[in-house]
PDB file of C-alpha atoms and ligand atoms in Angstrom:
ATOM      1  CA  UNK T   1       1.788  49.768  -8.626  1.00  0.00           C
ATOM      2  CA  UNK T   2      -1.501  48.603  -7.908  1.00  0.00           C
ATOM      3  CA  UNK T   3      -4.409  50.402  -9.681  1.00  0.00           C
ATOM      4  CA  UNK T   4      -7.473  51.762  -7.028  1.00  0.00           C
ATOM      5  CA  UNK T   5     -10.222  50.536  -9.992  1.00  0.00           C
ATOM      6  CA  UNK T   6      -9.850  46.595 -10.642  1.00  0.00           C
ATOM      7  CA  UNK T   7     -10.465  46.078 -14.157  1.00  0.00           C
ATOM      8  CA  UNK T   8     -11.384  42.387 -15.554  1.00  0.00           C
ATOM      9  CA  UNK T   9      -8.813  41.567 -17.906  1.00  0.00           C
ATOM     10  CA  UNK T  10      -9.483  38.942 -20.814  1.00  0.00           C
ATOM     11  CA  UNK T  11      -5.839  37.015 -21.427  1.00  0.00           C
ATOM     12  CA  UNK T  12      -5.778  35.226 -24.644  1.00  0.00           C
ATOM     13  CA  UNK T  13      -3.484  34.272 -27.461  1.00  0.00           C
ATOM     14  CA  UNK T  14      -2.287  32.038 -30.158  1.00  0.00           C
ATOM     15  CA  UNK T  15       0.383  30.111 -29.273  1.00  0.00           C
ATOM     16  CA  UNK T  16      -1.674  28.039 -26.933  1.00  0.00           C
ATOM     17  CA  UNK T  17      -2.593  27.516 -23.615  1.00  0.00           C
ATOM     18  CA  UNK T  18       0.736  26.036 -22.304  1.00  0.00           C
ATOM     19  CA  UNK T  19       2.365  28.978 -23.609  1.00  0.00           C
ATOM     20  CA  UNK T  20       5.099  30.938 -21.699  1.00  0.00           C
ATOM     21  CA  UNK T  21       4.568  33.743 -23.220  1.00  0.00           C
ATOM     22  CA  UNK T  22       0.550  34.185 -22.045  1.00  0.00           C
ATOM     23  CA  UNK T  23       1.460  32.815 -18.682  1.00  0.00           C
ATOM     24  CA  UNK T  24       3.786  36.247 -18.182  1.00  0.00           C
ATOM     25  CA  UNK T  25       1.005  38.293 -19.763  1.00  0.00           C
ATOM     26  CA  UNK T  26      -1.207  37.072 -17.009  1.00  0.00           C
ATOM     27  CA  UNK T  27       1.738  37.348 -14.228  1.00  0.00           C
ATOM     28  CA  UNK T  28       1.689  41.052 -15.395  1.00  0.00           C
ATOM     29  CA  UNK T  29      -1.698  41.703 -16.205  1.00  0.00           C
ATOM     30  CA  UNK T  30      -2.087  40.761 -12.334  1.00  0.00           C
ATOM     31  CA  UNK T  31      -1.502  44.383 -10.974  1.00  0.00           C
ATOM     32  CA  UNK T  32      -3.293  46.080 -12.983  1.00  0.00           C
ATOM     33  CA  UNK T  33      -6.824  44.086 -12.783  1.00  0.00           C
ATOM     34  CA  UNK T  34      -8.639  40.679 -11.994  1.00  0.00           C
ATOM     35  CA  UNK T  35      -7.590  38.328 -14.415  1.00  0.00           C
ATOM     36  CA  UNK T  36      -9.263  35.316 -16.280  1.00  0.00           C
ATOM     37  CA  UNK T  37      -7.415  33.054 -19.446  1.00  0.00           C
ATOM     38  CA  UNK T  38      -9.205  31.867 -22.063  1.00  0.00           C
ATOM     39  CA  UNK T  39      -7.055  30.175 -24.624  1.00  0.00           C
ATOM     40  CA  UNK T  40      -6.718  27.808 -27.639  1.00  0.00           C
ATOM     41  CA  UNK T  41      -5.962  24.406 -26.388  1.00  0.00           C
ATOM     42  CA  UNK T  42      -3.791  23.898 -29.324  1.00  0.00           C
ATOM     43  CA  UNK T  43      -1.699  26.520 -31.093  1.00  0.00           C
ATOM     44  CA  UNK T  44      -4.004  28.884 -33.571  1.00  0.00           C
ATOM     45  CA  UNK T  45      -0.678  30.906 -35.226  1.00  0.00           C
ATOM     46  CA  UNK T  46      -1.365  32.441 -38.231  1.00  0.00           C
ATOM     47  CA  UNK T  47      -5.212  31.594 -38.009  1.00  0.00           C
ATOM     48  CA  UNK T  48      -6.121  35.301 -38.450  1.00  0.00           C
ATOM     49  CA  UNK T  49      -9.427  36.174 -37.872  1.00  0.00           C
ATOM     50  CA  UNK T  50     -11.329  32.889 -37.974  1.00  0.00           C
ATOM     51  CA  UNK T  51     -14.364  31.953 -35.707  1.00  0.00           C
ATOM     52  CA  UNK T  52     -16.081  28.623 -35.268  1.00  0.00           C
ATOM     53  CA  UNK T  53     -19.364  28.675 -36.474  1.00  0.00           C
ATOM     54  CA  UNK T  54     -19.906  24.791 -37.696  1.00  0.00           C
ATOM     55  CA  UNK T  55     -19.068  22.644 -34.606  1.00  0.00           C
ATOM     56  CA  UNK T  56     -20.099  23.316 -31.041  1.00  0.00           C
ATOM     57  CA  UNK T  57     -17.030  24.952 -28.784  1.00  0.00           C
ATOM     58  CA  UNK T  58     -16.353  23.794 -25.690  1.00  0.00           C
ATOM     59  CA  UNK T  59     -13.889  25.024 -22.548  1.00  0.00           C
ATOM     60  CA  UNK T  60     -12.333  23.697 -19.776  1.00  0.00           C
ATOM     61  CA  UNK T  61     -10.014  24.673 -16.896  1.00  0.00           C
ATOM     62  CA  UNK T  62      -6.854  24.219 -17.236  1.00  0.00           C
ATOM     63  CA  UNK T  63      -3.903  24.617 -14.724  1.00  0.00           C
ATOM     64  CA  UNK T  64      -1.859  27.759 -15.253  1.00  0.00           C
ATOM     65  CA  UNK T  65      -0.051  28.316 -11.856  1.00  0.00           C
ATOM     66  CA  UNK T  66      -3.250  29.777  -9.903  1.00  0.00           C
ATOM     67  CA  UNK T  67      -5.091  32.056 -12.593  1.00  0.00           C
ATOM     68  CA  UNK T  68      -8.724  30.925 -13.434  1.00  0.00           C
ATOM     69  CA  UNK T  69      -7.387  29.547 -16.689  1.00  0.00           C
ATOM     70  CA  UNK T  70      -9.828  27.578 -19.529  1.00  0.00           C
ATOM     71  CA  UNK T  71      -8.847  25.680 -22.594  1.00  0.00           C
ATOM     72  CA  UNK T  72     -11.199  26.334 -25.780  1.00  0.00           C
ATOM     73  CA  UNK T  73     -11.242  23.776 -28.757  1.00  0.00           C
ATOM     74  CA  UNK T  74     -11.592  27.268 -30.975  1.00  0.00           C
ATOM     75  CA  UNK T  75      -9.495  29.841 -32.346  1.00  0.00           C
ATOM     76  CA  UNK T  76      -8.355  33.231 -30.709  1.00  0.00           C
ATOM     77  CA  UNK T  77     -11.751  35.161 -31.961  1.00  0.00           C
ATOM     78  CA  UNK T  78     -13.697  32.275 -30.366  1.00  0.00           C
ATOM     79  CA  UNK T  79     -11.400  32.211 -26.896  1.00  0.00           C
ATOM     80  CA  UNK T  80     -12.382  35.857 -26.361  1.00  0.00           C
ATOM     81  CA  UNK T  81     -16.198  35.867 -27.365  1.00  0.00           C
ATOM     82  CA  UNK T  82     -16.347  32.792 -24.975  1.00  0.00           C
ATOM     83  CA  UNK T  83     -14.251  34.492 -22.274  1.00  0.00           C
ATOM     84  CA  UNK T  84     -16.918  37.882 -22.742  1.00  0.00           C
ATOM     85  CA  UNK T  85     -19.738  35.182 -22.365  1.00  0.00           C
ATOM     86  CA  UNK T  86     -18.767  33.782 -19.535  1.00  0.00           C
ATOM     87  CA  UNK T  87     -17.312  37.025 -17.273  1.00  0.00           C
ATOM     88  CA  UNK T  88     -20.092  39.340 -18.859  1.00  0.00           C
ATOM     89  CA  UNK T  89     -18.294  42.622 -17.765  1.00  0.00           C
ATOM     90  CA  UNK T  90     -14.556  42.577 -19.787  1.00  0.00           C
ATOM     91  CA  UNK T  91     -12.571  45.834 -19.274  1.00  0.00           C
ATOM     92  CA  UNK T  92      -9.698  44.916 -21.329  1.00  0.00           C
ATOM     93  CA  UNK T  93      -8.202  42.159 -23.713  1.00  0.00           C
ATOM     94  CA  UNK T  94      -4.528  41.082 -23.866  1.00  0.00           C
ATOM     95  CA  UNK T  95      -3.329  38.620 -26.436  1.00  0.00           C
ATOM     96  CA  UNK T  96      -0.387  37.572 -26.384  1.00  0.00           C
ATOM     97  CA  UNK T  97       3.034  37.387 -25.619  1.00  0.00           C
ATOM     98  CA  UNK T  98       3.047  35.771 -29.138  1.00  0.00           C
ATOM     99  CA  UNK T  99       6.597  33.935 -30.012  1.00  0.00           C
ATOM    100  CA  UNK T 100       7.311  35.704 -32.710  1.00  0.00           C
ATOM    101  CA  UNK T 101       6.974  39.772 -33.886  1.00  0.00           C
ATOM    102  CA  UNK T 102       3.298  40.430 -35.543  1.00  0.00           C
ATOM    103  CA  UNK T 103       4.522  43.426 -37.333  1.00  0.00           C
ATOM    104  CA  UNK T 104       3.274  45.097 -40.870  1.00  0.00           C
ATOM    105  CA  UNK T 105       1.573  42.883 -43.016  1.00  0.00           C
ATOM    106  CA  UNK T 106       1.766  39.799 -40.588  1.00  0.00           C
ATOM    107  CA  UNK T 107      -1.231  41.803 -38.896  1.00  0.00           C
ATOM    108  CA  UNK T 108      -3.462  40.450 -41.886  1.00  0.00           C
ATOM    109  CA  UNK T 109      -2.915  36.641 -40.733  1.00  0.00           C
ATOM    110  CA  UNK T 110      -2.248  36.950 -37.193  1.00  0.00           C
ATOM    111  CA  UNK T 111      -4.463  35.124 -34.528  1.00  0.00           C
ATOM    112  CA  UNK T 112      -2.533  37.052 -31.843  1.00  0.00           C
ATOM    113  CA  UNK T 113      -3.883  40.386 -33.201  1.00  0.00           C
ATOM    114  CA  UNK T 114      -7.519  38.893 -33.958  1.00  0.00           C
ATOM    115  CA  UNK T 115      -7.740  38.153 -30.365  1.00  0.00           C
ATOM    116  CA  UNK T 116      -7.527  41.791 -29.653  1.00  0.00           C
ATOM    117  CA  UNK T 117      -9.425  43.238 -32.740  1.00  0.00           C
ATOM    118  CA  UNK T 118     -12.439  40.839 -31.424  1.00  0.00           C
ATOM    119  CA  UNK T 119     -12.253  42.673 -28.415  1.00  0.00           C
ATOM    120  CA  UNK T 120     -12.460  45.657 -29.958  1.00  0.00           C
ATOM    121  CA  UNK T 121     -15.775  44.061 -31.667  1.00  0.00           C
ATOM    122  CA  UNK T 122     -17.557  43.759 -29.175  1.00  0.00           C
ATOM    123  CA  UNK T 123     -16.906  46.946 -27.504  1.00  0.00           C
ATOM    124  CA  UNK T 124     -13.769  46.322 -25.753  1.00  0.00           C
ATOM    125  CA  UNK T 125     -10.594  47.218 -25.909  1.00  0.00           C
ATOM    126  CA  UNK T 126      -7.871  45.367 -27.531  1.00  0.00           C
ATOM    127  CA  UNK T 127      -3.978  44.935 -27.095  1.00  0.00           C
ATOM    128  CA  UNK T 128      -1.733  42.391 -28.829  1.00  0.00           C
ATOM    129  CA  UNK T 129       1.474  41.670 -27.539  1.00  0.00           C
ATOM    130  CA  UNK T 130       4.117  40.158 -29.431  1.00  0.00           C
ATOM    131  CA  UNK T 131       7.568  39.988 -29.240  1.00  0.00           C
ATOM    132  CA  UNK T 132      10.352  38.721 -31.605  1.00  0.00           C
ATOM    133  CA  UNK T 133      11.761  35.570 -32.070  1.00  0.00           C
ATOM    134  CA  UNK T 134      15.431  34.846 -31.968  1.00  0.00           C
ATOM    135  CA  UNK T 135      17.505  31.575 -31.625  1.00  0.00           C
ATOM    136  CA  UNK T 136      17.486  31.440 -27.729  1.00  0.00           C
ATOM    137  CA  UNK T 137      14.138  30.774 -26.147  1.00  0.00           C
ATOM    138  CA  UNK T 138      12.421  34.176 -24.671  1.00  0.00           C
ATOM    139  CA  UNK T 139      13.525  35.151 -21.317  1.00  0.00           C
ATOM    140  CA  UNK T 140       9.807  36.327 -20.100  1.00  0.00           C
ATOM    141  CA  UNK T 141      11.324  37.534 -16.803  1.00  0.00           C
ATOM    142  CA  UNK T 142      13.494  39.914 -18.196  1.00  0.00           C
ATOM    143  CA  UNK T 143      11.009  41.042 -20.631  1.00  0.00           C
ATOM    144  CA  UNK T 144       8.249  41.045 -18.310  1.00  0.00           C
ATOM    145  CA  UNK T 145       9.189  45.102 -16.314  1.00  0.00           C
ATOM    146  CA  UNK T 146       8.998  46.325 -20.285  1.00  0.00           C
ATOM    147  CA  UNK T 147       5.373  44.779 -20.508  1.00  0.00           C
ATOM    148  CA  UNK T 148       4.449  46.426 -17.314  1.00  0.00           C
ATOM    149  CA  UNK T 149       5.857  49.828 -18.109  1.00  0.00           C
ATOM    150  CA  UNK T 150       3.725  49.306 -21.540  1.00  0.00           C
ATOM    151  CA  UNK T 151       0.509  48.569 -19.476  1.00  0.00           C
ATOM    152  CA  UNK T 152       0.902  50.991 -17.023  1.00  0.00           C
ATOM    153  CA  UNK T 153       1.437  53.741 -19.587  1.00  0.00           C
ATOM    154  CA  UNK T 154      -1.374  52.419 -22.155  1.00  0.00           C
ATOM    155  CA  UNK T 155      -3.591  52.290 -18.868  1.00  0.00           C
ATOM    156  CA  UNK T 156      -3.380  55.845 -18.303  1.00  0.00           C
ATOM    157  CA  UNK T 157      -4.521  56.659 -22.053  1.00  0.00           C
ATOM    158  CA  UNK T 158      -8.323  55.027 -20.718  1.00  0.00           C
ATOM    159  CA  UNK T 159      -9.723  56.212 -24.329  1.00  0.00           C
ATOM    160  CA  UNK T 160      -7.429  53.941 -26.502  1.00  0.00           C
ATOM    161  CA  UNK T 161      -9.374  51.069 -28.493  1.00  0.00           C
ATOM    162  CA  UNK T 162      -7.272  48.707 -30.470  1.00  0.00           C
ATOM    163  CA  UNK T 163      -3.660  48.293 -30.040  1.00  0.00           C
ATOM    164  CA  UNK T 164      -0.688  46.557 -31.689  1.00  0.00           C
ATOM    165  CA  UNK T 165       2.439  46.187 -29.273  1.00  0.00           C
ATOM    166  CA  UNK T 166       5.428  44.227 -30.419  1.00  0.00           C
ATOM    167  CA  UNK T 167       8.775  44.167 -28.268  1.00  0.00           C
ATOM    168  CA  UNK T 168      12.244  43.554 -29.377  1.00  0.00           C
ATOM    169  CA  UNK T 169      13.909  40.796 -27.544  1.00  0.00           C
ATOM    170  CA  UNK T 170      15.863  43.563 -25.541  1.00  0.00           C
ATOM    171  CA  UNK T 171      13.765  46.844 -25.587  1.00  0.00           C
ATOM    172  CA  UNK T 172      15.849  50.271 -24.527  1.00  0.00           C
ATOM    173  CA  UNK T 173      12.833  52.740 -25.414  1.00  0.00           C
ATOM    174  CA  UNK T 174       8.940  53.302 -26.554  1.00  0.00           C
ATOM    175  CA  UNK T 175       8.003  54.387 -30.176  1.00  0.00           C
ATOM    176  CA  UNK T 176       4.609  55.536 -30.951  1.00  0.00           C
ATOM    177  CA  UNK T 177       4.397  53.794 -34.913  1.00  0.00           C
ATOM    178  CA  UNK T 178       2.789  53.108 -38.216  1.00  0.00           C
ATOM    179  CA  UNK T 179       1.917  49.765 -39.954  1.00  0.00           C
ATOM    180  CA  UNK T 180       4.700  48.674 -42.517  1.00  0.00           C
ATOM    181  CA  UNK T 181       3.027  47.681 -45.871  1.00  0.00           C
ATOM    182  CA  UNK T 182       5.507  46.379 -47.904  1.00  0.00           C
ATOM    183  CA  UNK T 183       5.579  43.154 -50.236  1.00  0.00           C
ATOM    184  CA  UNK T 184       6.856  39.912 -49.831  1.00  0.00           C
ATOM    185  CA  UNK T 185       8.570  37.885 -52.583  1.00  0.00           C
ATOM    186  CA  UNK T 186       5.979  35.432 -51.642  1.00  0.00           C
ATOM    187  CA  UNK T 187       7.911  32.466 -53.122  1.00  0.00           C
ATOM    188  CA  UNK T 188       7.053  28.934 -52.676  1.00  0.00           C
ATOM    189  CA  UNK T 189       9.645  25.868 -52.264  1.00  0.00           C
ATOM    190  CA  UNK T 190       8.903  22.647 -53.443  1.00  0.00           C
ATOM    191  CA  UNK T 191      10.334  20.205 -51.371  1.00  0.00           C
ATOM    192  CA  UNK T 192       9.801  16.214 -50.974  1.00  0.00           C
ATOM    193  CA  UNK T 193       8.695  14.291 -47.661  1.00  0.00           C
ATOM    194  CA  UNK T 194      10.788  10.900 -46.878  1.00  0.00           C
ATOM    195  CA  UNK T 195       8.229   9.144 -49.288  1.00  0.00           C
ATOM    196  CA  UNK T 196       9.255  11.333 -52.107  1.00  0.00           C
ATOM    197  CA  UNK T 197       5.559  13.083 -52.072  1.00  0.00           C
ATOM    198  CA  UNK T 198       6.406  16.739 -53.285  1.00  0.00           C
ATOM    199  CA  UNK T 199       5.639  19.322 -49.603  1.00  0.00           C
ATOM    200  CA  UNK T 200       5.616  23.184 -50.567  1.00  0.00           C
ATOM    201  CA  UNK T 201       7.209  26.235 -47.756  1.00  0.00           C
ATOM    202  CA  UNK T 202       5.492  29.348 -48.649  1.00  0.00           C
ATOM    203  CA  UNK T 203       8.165  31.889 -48.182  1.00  0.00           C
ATOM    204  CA  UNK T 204       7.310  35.684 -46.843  1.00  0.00           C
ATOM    205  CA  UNK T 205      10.898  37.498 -47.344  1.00  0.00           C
ATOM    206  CA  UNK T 206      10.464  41.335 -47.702  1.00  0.00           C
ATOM    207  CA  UNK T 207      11.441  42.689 -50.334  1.00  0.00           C
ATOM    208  CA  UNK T 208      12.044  46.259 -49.256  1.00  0.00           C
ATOM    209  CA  UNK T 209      13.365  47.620 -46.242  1.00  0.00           C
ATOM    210  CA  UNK T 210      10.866  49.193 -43.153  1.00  0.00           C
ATOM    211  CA  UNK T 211      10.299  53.038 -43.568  1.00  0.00           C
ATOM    212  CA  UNK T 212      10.384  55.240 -41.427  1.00  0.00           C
ATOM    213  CA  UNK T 213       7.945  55.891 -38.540  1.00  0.00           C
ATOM    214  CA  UNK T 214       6.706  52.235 -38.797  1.00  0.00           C
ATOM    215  CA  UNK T 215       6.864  49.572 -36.412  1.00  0.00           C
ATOM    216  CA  UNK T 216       8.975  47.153 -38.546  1.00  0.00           C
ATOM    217  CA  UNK T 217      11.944  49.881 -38.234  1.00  0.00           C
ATOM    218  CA  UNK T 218      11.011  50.547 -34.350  1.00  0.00           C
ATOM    219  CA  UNK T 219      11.508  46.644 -32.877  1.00  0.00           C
ATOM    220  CA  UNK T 220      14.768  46.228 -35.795  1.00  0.00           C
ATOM    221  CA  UNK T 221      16.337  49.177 -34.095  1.00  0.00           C
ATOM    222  CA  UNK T 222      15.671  48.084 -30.088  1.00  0.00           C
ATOM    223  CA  UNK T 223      12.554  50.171 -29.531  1.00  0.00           C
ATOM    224  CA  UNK T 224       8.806  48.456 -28.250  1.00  0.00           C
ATOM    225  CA  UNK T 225       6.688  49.461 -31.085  1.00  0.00           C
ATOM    226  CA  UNK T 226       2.937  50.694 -30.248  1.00  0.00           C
ATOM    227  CA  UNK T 227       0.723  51.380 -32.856  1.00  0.00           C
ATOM    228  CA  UNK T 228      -3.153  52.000 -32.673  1.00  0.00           C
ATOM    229  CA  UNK T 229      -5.186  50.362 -35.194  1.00  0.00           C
ATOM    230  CA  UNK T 230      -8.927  50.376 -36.497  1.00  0.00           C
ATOM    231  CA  UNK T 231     -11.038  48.463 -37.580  1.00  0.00           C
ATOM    232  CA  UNK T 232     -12.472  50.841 -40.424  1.00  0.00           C
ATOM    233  CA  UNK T 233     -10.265  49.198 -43.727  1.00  0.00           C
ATOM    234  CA  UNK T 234     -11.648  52.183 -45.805  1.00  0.00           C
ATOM    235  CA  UNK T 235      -9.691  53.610 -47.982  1.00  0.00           C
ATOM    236  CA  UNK T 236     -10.953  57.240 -47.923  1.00  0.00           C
ATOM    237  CA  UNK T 237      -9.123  58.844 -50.444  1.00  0.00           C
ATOM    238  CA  UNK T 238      -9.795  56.167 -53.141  1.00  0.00           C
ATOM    239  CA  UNK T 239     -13.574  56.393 -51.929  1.00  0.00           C
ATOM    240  CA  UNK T 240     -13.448  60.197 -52.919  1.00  0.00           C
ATOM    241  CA  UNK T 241     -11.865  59.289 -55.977  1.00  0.00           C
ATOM    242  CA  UNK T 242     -14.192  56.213 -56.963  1.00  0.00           C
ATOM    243  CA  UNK T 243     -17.247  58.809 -56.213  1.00  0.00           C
ATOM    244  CA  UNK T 244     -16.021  61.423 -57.937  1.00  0.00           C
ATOM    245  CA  UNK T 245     -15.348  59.590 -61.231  1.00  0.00           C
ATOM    246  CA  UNK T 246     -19.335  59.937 -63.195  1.00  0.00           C
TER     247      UNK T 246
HETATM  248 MN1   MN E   1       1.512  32.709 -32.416  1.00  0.00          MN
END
């Protein structure tokens, strides 16, 4: 379907420039809008929320099939405050397809999810897309009618802001979700490198299993997991408490 009002669409991500996963994005994204890249030239996983503010950024083009693609020596934020810069009028971000869920408390770390909440910064709105990992390499073109059915239904809801999307590796239904918060065991494994210099894996097992209603337990049973997010981190109820306390 091709929509009557051509939106500019932002494409960003984490992973990288070279990608697969942002070239489908794009290849999606293409129906629905007029469609620019802007995107780490080296991966930014796990980077969170950082921005460059010490060193000059710079971009250039870079050849993704025939998109109007540019490489940024910056992180996520910076690929998508760059990209605004340069197109002035953004419609809508996409970041993504991350390799690799961003679900529950990986939203605190991940640079696939900052590209969208700096969207949603400046006014714009935001969608990460991120789908999990498994021991065979994605098959984007298989996966790519489920991102489309996700845009084209997020598309007709024009008053959403920020949004967290994360797809099983074989979706067979939508859920609307919550963030999982649970804890991690957070353990870290000493190791040693071939010179017998100690390394150290930080480990991020969960400890307890998803609840219900919450994305985590959406994308483990088959279902694409949607859930809108702010950028408010409030927490109300302890505000009422902390006030009312003389
Ligand atoms: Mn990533």
């Amino acid at each position: 379907m091709v929509y009557d009002l051509r939106m500019n669409i932002l494409i960003v991500n984490d992973d990288g420039i070279y990608s697969p996963g942002i070239v489908a994005l794009a290849r999606c994204a293409r129906a629905f809008g007029d469609v620019r890249i802007f995107a780490p030239d080296v991966e930014q996983s796990s980077m969170g929320h950082a921005i460059t503010h010490s060193r000059p950024l710079r971009f250039k083009p870079a050849a993704i099939e025939d998109f109007e693609a540019y490489k940024v020596n910056g992180t996520p934020a910076d690929c998508v405050a760059l990209g605004h810069h340069h197109w002035g009028e953004v419609d809508l971000v996409l970041s993504g397809i991350n390799l690799g869920a961003n679900l529950g408390n990986s939203m605190w770390h991940s640079g696939t999810l900052a590209g969208a909440k700096q969207a949603s910064l400046l006014g714009i709105r935001g969608v990460a897309l991120s789908v999990r990992e498994g021991y065979e390499p994605q098959d984007f073109e298989k996966l790519s009618p489920h991102v489309e059915e996700v845009l084209e239904r997020l598309l007709r809801k024009p008053d959403f802001n920020l949004l967290n999307v994360n797809f099983p590796r074989e979706p067979k239904g939508i859920r609307w979700t919550r963030q999982s918060v649970r804890q991690y065991d957070g353990i870290v494994i000493e190791d040693e490198d071939p010179y017998q210099r100690p390394v150290y894996w930080c480990t991020v097992s969960p400890l307890e299993p998803a609840d219900d209603g919450t994305d985590r337990q959406a994308v483990d049973e088959g279902f694409v997991s949607i859930t809108p997010l702010r950028l408010d981190l409030t927490d109300y109820d302890e505000l009422k408490r902390l006030q009312s306390i003389p």
